């Protein structure tokens, strides 16, 4: 081999040796050294967040008082220090407090809000805030919510822990379509408790006792059974579901007629409509505590990771990247001082990312007396924060068409 060929071969060898994998430049598509600024603080607790491509955000407040309706707020994310406007009211259950969670806008601009076991709807109006109308009931734990391309509304069963996902037609007809695998097998339950499976604990509010042989029996606090939480459809009509307990995202596929394609009934100890593990899109420790999710136009999934006070993105190639996490305090080493305080629901308005924070008293956000909001007795109990850096890709226009 002559000198020229030898040098060429050596060059190709070195190039192939240092070649980066296909996903190596994924990180460059996401903000480096991201920071967050509080947009607005609320006097009542909040959790859900939605909006439009013009930077107008909506969030429902929670637990206004016994028999007192819960105001739904509108916030303009385009201006500094916006003043929230009340644009609607969610009724409280008789003798109780309302606790709305997820919400979504339809194509006509009507807002749909989940509350306990019901879904309400109304047209936002700041001049004369309407009391929402009941669309559907019989949805225990109704939490995350999203519209499909046909105008059907989908919702998850949240902290009930059974992993149910329902579809509600525009006429309000409810059907259970599938289940995410719960942490314990239904057939082994005795009186609604027990079973065979897992019990994911969060510390705090859980605690590890000093007696190794009995610590699991004594530690009953901090259980996290929530396996069906945030929902988001992509442009292909597939549905992503965040699994808070496992730190995972499930991908559920449908045919062009809207029929479920993802395989179910792989394990006789679960309900027959329970997804098989083949539908598990990604699971990762960075996603532990995954709450709400939102998609951008490149197919990346943005996740508010509540228990870690973090924002994480799952790329279209399945890579999991942490974009932001609260820094630890220099003295206490706790991450509960903000700017995120139990982030729950991300929303992408064009290239702006905002998230609601509910200040839950769990894991990285415990104790929740630190930071800008303080539950349950502070002057402010919830907040919306926005990332200071612009997104590389625009948010998906909702509802998905």
Tab-separated table of C-alpha atoms in Angstrom:
chain	number	residue	atom	x	y	z
A	1	UNK	CA	0.000	0.000	0.000
A	2	UNK	CA	1.415	3.391	-0.972
A	3	UNK	CA	1.765	6.302	1.441
A	4	UNK	CA	-1.328	8.109	0.088
A	5	UNK	CA	-3.588	5.073	0.611
A	6	UNK	CA	-2.122	4.458	4.047
A	7	UNK	CA	-2.884	8.021	5.152
A	8	UNK	CA	-6.413	7.808	3.719
A	9	UNK	CA	-7.108	4.548	5.527
A	10	UNK	CA	-5.730	5.981	8.770
A	11	UNK	CA	-7.925	9.080	8.392
A	12	UNK	CA	-11.048	6.985	7.821
A	13	UNK	CA	-10.194	4.820	10.829
A	14	UNK	CA	-9.776	7.837	13.119
A	15	UNK	CA	-12.993	9.429	11.814
A	16	UNK	CA	-15.013	6.273	12.417
A	17	UNK	CA	-13.491	5.851	15.862
A	18	UNK	CA	-14.592	9.289	17.025
A	19	UNK	CA	-17.889	9.405	15.129
A	20	UNK	CA	-20.737	10.383	17.423
A	21	UNK	CA	-23.965	8.413	17.608
A	22	UNK	CA	-26.966	9.699	15.655
A	23	UNK	CA	-28.559	11.204	18.761
A	24	UNK	CA	-25.410	12.972	19.939
A	25	UNK	CA	-26.546	16.446	18.880
A	26	UNK	CA	-29.976	16.097	20.514
A	27	UNK	CA	-28.792	18.177	23.450
A	28	UNK	CA	-28.127	21.151	21.150
A	29	UNK	CA	-31.843	21.346	20.306
A	30	UNK	CA	-32.725	22.100	23.924
A	31	UNK	CA	-31.840	25.100	26.102
A	32	UNK	CA	-28.490	24.869	27.835
A	33	UNK	CA	-28.401	26.333	31.332
A	34	UNK	CA	-32.160	26.914	31.311
A	35	UNK	CA	-33.716	29.315	33.804
A	36	UNK	CA	-37.302	29.960	34.899
A	37	UNK	CA	-39.108	33.132	35.944
A	38	UNK	CA	-42.393	33.273	37.846
A	39	UNK	CA	-45.140	34.672	35.620
A	40	UNK	CA	-47.890	34.858	38.235
A	41	UNK	CA	-48.766	33.549	41.713
A	42	UNK	CA	-52.265	32.495	42.750
A	43	UNK	CA	-54.001	32.716	46.117
A	44	UNK	CA	-55.577	29.291	45.594
A	45	UNK	CA	-53.866	26.023	44.674
A	46	UNK	CA	-53.613	25.204	40.952
A	47	UNK	CA	-52.497	22.177	38.960
A	48	UNK	CA	-53.700	22.063	35.342
A	49	UNK	CA	-52.531	24.409	32.593
A	50	UNK	CA	-53.528	24.907	28.969
A	51	UNK	CA	-53.713	27.762	26.509
A	52	UNK	CA	-53.382	28.812	22.891
A	53	UNK	CA	-50.618	29.723	20.458
A	54	UNK	CA	-50.990	33.417	21.298
A	55	UNK	CA	-49.666	33.036	24.845
A	56	UNK	CA	-53.034	33.080	26.625
A	57	UNK	CA	-53.021	30.530	29.463
A	58	UNK	CA	-55.830	28.991	31.513
A	59	UNK	CA	-55.642	27.289	34.905
A	60	UNK	CA	-58.339	26.096	37.349
A	61	UNK	CA	-57.991	26.975	41.018
A	62	UNK	CA	-58.758	24.370	43.669
A	63	UNK	CA	-60.538	24.052	47.028
A	64	UNK	CA	-62.115	27.490	47.265
A	65	UNK	CA	-64.255	26.381	50.230
A	66	UNK	CA	-67.178	24.108	51.081
A	67	UNK	CA	-69.963	24.591	48.509
A	68	UNK	CA	-67.946	27.427	46.908
A	69	UNK	CA	-67.284	27.249	43.135
A	70	UNK	CA	-63.675	27.180	41.970
A	71	UNK	CA	-62.632	30.046	39.666
A	72	UNK	CA	-60.855	29.275	36.392
A	73	UNK	CA	-58.222	31.894	35.589
A	74	UNK	CA	-56.948	33.365	32.335
A	75	UNK	CA	-53.392	34.737	32.238
A	76	UNK	CA	-51.592	36.609	29.458
A	77	UNK	CA	-48.064	35.188	29.281
A	78	UNK	CA	-46.938	37.906	26.863
A	79	UNK	CA	-46.730	40.700	29.426
A	80	UNK	CA	-44.801	41.074	32.688
A	81	UNK	CA	-46.752	40.796	35.931
A	82	UNK	CA	-50.101	39.900	34.346
A	83	UNK	CA	-53.259	40.124	36.446
A	84	UNK	CA	-55.245	36.848	36.340
A	85	UNK	CA	-58.854	37.163	35.148
A	86	UNK	CA	-61.671	34.886	36.307
A	87	UNK	CA	-63.317	33.483	33.158
A	88	UNK	CA	-65.514	30.707	34.584
A	89	UNK	CA	-66.555	28.780	37.681
A	90	UNK	CA	-66.441	25.035	38.416
A	91	UNK	CA	-69.231	23.912	40.788
A	92	UNK	CA	-68.332	22.353	44.126
A	93	UNK	CA	-69.846	18.965	45.047
A	94	UNK	CA	-72.685	19.195	47.568
A	95	UNK	CA	-71.199	19.639	51.030
A	96	UNK	CA	-67.640	19.536	49.740
A	97	UNK	CA	-64.828	21.403	48.021
A	98	UNK	CA	-64.151	21.421	44.286
A	99	UNK	CA	-60.764	20.151	43.139
A	100	UNK	CA	-60.393	20.618	39.353
A	101	UNK	CA	-57.240	19.253	37.746
A	102	UNK	CA	-56.820	18.932	33.985
A	103	UNK	CA	-58.258	21.163	31.278
A	104	UNK	CA	-58.243	21.539	27.504
A	105	UNK	CA	-59.646	23.851	24.831
A	106	UNK	CA	-61.673	22.524	21.899
A	107	UNK	CA	-61.629	23.954	18.382
A	108	UNK	CA	-64.491	26.338	19.145
A	109	UNK	CA	-62.691	27.842	22.153
A	110	UNK	CA	-64.767	26.053	24.783
A	111	UNK	CA	-62.856	24.985	27.887
A	112	UNK	CA	-63.247	21.487	29.375
A	113	UNK	CA	-62.193	20.882	32.988
A	114	UNK	CA	-61.909	17.660	35.033
A	115	UNK	CA	-63.216	17.631	38.610
A	116	UNK	CA	-63.337	14.600	40.955
A	117	UNK	CA	-65.415	12.228	38.781
A	118	UNK	CA	-66.885	14.732	36.345
A	119	UNK	CA	-66.032	16.860	33.339
A	120	UNK	CA	-67.419	20.362	32.971
A	121	UNK	CA	-67.350	22.741	30.024
A	122	UNK	CA	-67.913	26.446	29.394
A	123	UNK	CA	-66.964	29.289	27.087
A	124	UNK	CA	-64.486	31.575	28.911
A	125	UNK	CA	-65.860	35.040	29.627
A	126	UNK	CA	-64.059	37.551	31.827
A	127	UNK	CA	-66.954	40.029	31.802
A	128	UNK	CA	-69.576	37.582	33.054
A	129	UNK	CA	-67.817	34.388	34.192
A	130	UNK	CA	-70.226	31.503	33.568
A	131	UNK	CA	-70.803	28.506	35.817
A	132	UNK	CA	-69.636	25.463	33.870
A	133	UNK	CA	-72.086	22.902	32.494
A	134	UNK	CA	-71.739	19.208	33.261
A	135	UNK	CA	-70.615	17.185	30.228
A	136	UNK	CA	-70.001	13.740	31.726
A	137	UNK	CA	-69.787	11.889	35.010
A	138	UNK	CA	-68.789	8.399	36.186
A	139	UNK	CA	-65.072	9.132	35.757
A	140	UNK	CA	-63.514	8.505	39.186
A	141	UNK	CA	-60.215	10.337	39.597
A	142	UNK	CA	-60.468	12.131	36.235
A	143	UNK	CA	-57.159	13.924	35.828
A	144	UNK	CA	-55.259	14.522	32.587
A	145	UNK	CA	-57.314	15.455	29.537
A	146	UNK	CA	-56.741	15.801	25.777
A	147	UNK	CA	-58.737	16.017	22.541
A	148	UNK	CA	-58.188	13.703	19.586
A	149	UNK	CA	-58.530	14.756	15.937
A	150	UNK	CA	-62.190	13.676	15.848
A	151	UNK	CA	-63.196	15.923	18.734
A	152	UNK	CA	-63.435	13.182	21.347
A	153	UNK	CA	-62.150	14.030	24.810
A	154	UNK	CA	-59.856	11.576	26.626
A	155	UNK	CA	-59.118	11.482	30.339
A	156	UNK	CA	-57.073	9.425	32.818
A	157	UNK	CA	-58.076	8.148	36.274
A	158	UNK	CA	-55.202	9.731	38.231
A	159	UNK	CA	-54.641	8.774	41.839
A	160	UNK	CA	-57.213	5.969	41.824
A	161	UNK	CA	-54.253	3.949	40.556
A	162	UNK	CA	-56.208	1.608	38.276
A	163	UNK	CA	-54.744	3.096	35.110
A	164	UNK	CA	-58.061	3.621	33.320
A	165	UNK	CA	-58.281	5.881	30.274
A	166	UNK	CA	-61.702	6.882	29.014
A	167	UNK	CA	-63.020	8.484	25.830
A	168	UNK	CA	-65.924	10.929	26.000
A	169	UNK	CA	-67.776	11.743	22.783
A	170	UNK	CA	-68.992	15.304	22.046
A	171	UNK	CA	-72.434	14.110	23.207
A	172	UNK	CA	-70.989	13.103	26.597
A	173	UNK	CA	-71.017	9.319	26.094
A	174	UNK	CA	-68.273	7.690	28.204
A	175	UNK	CA	-66.397	4.484	27.364
A	176	UNK	CA	-63.322	2.944	28.950
A	177	UNK	CA	-60.906	2.234	26.094
A	178	UNK	CA	-57.822	0.787	27.808
A	179	UNK	CA	-55.836	0.620	31.020
A	180	UNK	CA	-52.206	1.262	31.806
A	181	UNK	CA	-50.867	-1.604	33.889
A	182	UNK	CA	-51.535	-0.797	37.568
A	183	UNK	CA	-48.864	-1.498	40.162
A	184	UNK	CA	-50.819	-4.329	41.766
A	185	UNK	CA	-52.836	-7.068	40.089
A	186	UNK	CA	-56.599	-6.638	40.353
A	187	UNK	CA	-57.373	-10.328	40.831
A	188	UNK	CA	-55.271	-10.427	43.996
A	189	UNK	CA	-56.992	-7.515	45.722
A	190	UNK	CA	-58.823	-8.266	48.957
A	191	UNK	CA	-61.430	-5.683	49.857
A	192	UNK	CA	-59.852	-3.240	47.423
A	193	UNK	CA	-56.405	-3.396	49.027
A	194	UNK	CA	-53.356	-5.624	48.959
A	195	UNK	CA	-52.674	-7.456	45.740
A	196	UNK	CA	-49.419	-8.642	44.196
A	197	UNK	CA	-47.084	-6.124	42.621
A	198	UNK	CA	-45.253	-2.984	43.670
A	199	UNK	CA	-45.749	-0.107	46.073
A	200	UNK	CA	-43.684	2.880	44.993
A	201	UNK	CA	-42.882	5.098	47.993
A	202	UNK	CA	-41.764	8.708	47.970
A	203	UNK	CA	-39.603	10.099	50.763
A	204	UNK	CA	-40.922	12.364	52.216
A	205	UNK	CA	-43.814	12.074	53.136
A	206	UNK	CA	-42.815	8.445	53.636
A	207	UNK	CA	-40.031	7.545	56.038
A	208	UNK	CA	-37.676	4.606	56.428
A	209	UNK	CA	-37.782	3.148	59.948
A	210	UNK	CA	-34.754	1.841	61.791
A	211	UNK	CA	-35.992	-1.760	61.997
A	212	UNK	CA	-35.015	-3.387	58.686
A	213	UNK	CA	-37.347	-6.395	58.955
A	214	UNK	CA	-40.463	-4.355	59.644
A	215	UNK	CA	-39.843	-1.005	57.977
A	216	UNK	CA	-42.153	-1.710	55.000
A	217	UNK	CA	-45.015	-2.681	57.290
A	218	UNK	CA	-44.577	0.424	59.419
A	219	UNK	CA	-44.061	2.887	56.566
A	220	UNK	CA	-47.508	3.455	55.069
A	221	UNK	CA	-46.956	7.074	54.001
A	222	UNK	CA	-45.772	8.232	50.618
A	223	UNK	CA	-47.347	5.559	48.390
A	224	UNK	CA	-47.517	6.558	44.731
A	225	UNK	CA	-49.986	4.409	42.741
A	226	UNK	CA	-50.618	6.890	39.903
A	227	UNK	CA	-49.930	5.185	36.575
A	228	UNK	CA	-52.217	7.141	34.179
A	229	UNK	CA	-51.685	10.879	34.462
A	230	UNK	CA	-50.936	13.354	31.661
A	231	UNK	CA	-52.262	12.764	28.125
A	232	UNK	CA	-51.168	14.139	24.745
A	233	UNK	CA	-51.932	13.144	21.144
A	234	UNK	CA	-49.355	13.453	18.377
A	235	UNK	CA	-49.980	14.326	14.725
A	236	UNK	CA	-50.291	10.633	13.830
A	237	UNK	CA	-53.165	10.166	16.274
A	238	UNK	CA	-51.131	8.172	18.792
A	239	UNK	CA	-51.711	8.896	22.477
A	240	UNK	CA	-48.919	9.358	25.023
A	241	UNK	CA	-49.689	8.731	28.701
A	242	UNK	CA	-47.387	9.705	31.560
A	243	UNK	CA	-46.879	7.111	34.302
A	244	UNK	CA	-46.010	8.974	37.492
A	245	UNK	CA	-45.242	5.945	39.654
A	246	UNK	CA	-42.913	4.161	37.223
A	247	UNK	CA	-41.301	7.269	35.781
A	248	UNK	CA	-42.431	6.303	32.306
A	249	UNK	CA	-44.308	7.280	29.142
A	250	UNK	CA	-46.670	4.862	27.383
A	251	UNK	CA	-47.478	5.143	23.666
A	252	UNK	CA	-50.907	3.937	22.588
A	253	UNK	CA	-51.605	3.407	18.893
A	254	UNK	CA	-54.899	3.641	16.988
A	255	UNK	CA	-55.904	2.873	13.405
A	256	UNK	CA	-57.313	5.491	11.028
A	257	UNK	CA	-60.824	4.749	12.279
A	258	UNK	CA	-59.853	5.434	15.873
A	259	UNK	CA	-59.802	1.792	16.950
A	260	UNK	CA	-57.178	0.650	19.446
A	261	UNK	CA	-54.211	-1.040	17.747
A	262	UNK	CA	-51.956	-1.481	20.759
A	263	UNK	CA	-52.006	-5.010	22.096
A	264	UNK	CA	-53.879	-5.775	25.325
A	265	UNK	CA	-54.758	-8.841	27.430
A	266	UNK	CA	-51.215	-10.181	27.826
A	267	UNK	CA	-51.651	-10.971	31.535
A	268	UNK	CA	-54.758	-12.656	32.938
A	269	UNK	CA	-54.200	-11.072	36.358
A	270	UNK	CA	-55.061	-7.659	34.858
A	271	UNK	CA	-58.298	-6.477	33.299
A	272	UNK	CA	-58.577	-7.699	29.701
A	273	UNK	CA	-58.198	-4.174	28.238
A	274	UNK	CA	-54.861	-3.569	30.001
A	275	UNK	CA	-51.980	-2.600	27.728
A	276	UNK	CA	-49.125	-5.032	27.181
A	277	UNK	CA	-45.612	-3.924	28.086
A	278	UNK	CA	-44.876	-3.474	24.375
A	279	UNK	CA	-46.681	-0.121	24.675
A	280	UNK	CA	-44.139	1.184	27.185
A	281	UNK	CA	-42.463	3.971	25.191
A	282	UNK	CA	-39.718	4.896	27.657
A	283	UNK	CA	-38.952	4.507	31.367
A	284	UNK	CA	-36.177	6.441	33.090
A	285	UNK	CA	-35.230	7.615	36.615
A	286	UNK	CA	-35.286	11.221	35.385
A	287	UNK	CA	-39.026	10.748	34.794
A	288	UNK	CA	-39.885	9.633	38.327
A	289	UNK	CA	-42.845	11.793	39.286
A	290	UNK	CA	-43.790	12.549	35.649
A	291	UNK	CA	-46.997	14.578	35.709
A	292	UNK	CA	-48.359	16.566	32.767
A	293	UNK	CA	-46.896	16.289	29.255
A	294	UNK	CA	-46.857	18.453	26.119
A	295	UNK	CA	-45.522	17.815	22.601
A	296	UNK	CA	-43.620	20.042	20.206
A	297	UNK	CA	-43.762	19.847	16.421
A	298	UNK	CA	-40.591	17.754	16.216
A	299	UNK	CA	-42.227	14.990	18.265
A	300	UNK	CA	-40.400	15.721	21.524
A	301	UNK	CA	-42.350	15.183	24.742
A	302	UNK	CA	-41.926	17.847	27.436
A	303	UNK	CA	-42.606	16.621	30.960
A	304	UNK	CA	-43.195	18.438	34.252
A	305	UNK	CA	-41.567	16.078	36.753
A	306	UNK	CA	-43.253	17.094	39.981
A	307	UNK	CA	-41.386	15.056	42.603
A	308	UNK	CA	-37.981	16.124	41.291
A	309	UNK	CA	-38.806	19.804	40.673
A	310	UNK	CA	-37.593	19.318	37.126
A	311	UNK	CA	-38.421	19.697	33.447
A	312	UNK	CA	-37.422	16.713	31.319
A	313	UNK	CA	-37.769	16.108	27.589
A	314	UNK	CA	-38.134	12.754	25.820
A	315	UNK	CA	-36.832	13.249	22.294
A	316	UNK	CA	-38.462	11.843	19.185
A	317	UNK	CA	-35.639	9.264	19.220
A	318	UNK	CA	-36.446	8.174	22.779
A	319	UNK	CA	-33.583	9.984	24.491
A	320	UNK	CA	-34.348	11.357	27.969
A	321	UNK	CA	-32.756	14.750	28.692
A	322	UNK	CA	-33.088	16.871	31.809
A	323	UNK	CA	-33.512	20.498	30.735
A	324	UNK	CA	-33.869	21.965	34.216
A	325	UNK	CA	-33.908	20.958	37.885
A	326	UNK	CA	-33.937	23.188	40.951
A	327	UNK	CA	-30.435	23.655	42.336
A	328	UNK	CA	-29.894	22.507	45.935
A	329	UNK	CA	-29.733	25.110	48.678
A	330	UNK	CA	-26.161	25.772	49.765
A	331	UNK	CA	-26.959	25.094	53.426
A	332	UNK	CA	-29.870	22.624	53.582
A	333	UNK	CA	-29.056	20.860	50.279
A	334	UNK	CA	-32.822	20.783	49.601
A	335	UNK	CA	-34.288	21.654	46.204
A	336	UNK	CA	-37.548	23.119	47.523
A	337	UNK	CA	-36.754	26.827	47.163
A	338	UNK	CA	-37.848	27.252	43.550
A	339	UNK	CA	-38.121	28.397	40.901
A	340	UNK	CA	-40.168	25.219	40.353
A	341	UNK	CA	-42.318	24.100	43.275
A	342	UNK	CA	-43.861	20.729	42.400
A	343	UNK	CA	-44.392	21.440	38.676
A	344	UNK	CA	-47.485	19.698	37.354
A	345	UNK	CA	-48.585	20.803	33.897
A	346	UNK	CA	-46.413	22.066	31.040
A	347	UNK	CA	-47.824	24.019	28.124
A	348	UNK	CA	-46.023	25.065	24.941
A	349	UNK	CA	-47.293	28.282	23.371
A	350	UNK	CA	-45.359	28.586	20.133
A	351	UNK	CA	-41.729	28.675	21.435
A	352	UNK	CA	-42.560	29.503	25.050
A	353	UNK	CA	-42.675	26.791	27.737
A	354	UNK	CA	-44.659	27.454	30.910
A	355	UNK	CA	-45.645	25.142	33.754
A	356	UNK	CA	-48.015	25.309	36.684
A	357	UNK	CA	-46.658	24.460	40.150
A	358	UNK	CA	-48.997	23.147	42.867
A	359	UNK	CA	-46.438	23.118	45.734
A	360	UNK	CA	-47.161	19.550	46.797
A	361	UNK	CA	-45.346	18.359	49.908
A	362	UNK	CA	-43.406	15.450	48.396
A	363	UNK	CA	-39.819	14.433	47.732
A	364	UNK	CA	-37.707	17.338	46.387
A	365	UNK	CA	-40.410	19.863	47.249
A	366	UNK	CA	-40.692	18.849	50.912
A	367	UNK	CA	-41.031	20.683	53.171
A	368	UNK	CA	-43.113	22.947	50.965
A	369	UNK	CA	-42.871	26.018	53.208
A	370	UNK	CA	-39.843	27.250	51.233
A	371	UNK	CA	-39.988	29.183	47.990
A	372	UNK	CA	-42.501	31.678	46.633
A	373	UNK	CA	-45.676	29.729	47.431
A	374	UNK	CA	-46.679	27.922	50.598
A	375	UNK	CA	-49.389	25.294	51.012
A	376	UNK	CA	-51.754	25.037	52.734
A	377	UNK	CA	-51.644	28.287	54.696
A	378	UNK	CA	-49.598	30.770	52.701
A	379	UNK	CA	-50.818	33.920	50.988
A	380	UNK	CA	-49.895	32.290	47.652
A	381	UNK	CA	-50.475	28.579	47.027
A	382	UNK	CA	-49.815	28.101	43.333
A	383	UNK	CA	-47.863	29.684	40.502
A	384	UNK	CA	-47.143	29.630	36.784
A	385	UNK	CA	-43.489	29.854	35.741
A	386	UNK	CA	-42.053	30.179	32.242
A	387	UNK	CA	-38.666	29.209	30.867
A	388	UNK	CA	-36.623	32.268	29.909
A	389	UNK	CA	-35.104	30.553	26.863
A	390	UNK	CA	-37.055	29.984	23.650
A	391	UNK	CA	-37.749	26.486	22.358
A	392	UNK	CA	-36.007	25.136	19.274
A	393	UNK	CA	-39.337	23.752	18.010
A	394	UNK	CA	-42.827	25.231	18.296
A	395	UNK	CA	-45.476	23.586	20.404
A	396	UNK	CA	-48.095	21.417	18.722
A	397	UNK	CA	-51.250	23.345	17.845
A	398	UNK	CA	-54.078	22.056	20.033
A	399	UNK	CA	-56.369	20.338	19.658
A	400	UNK	CA	-54.415	18.089	17.295
A	401	UNK	CA	-55.919	18.008	13.790
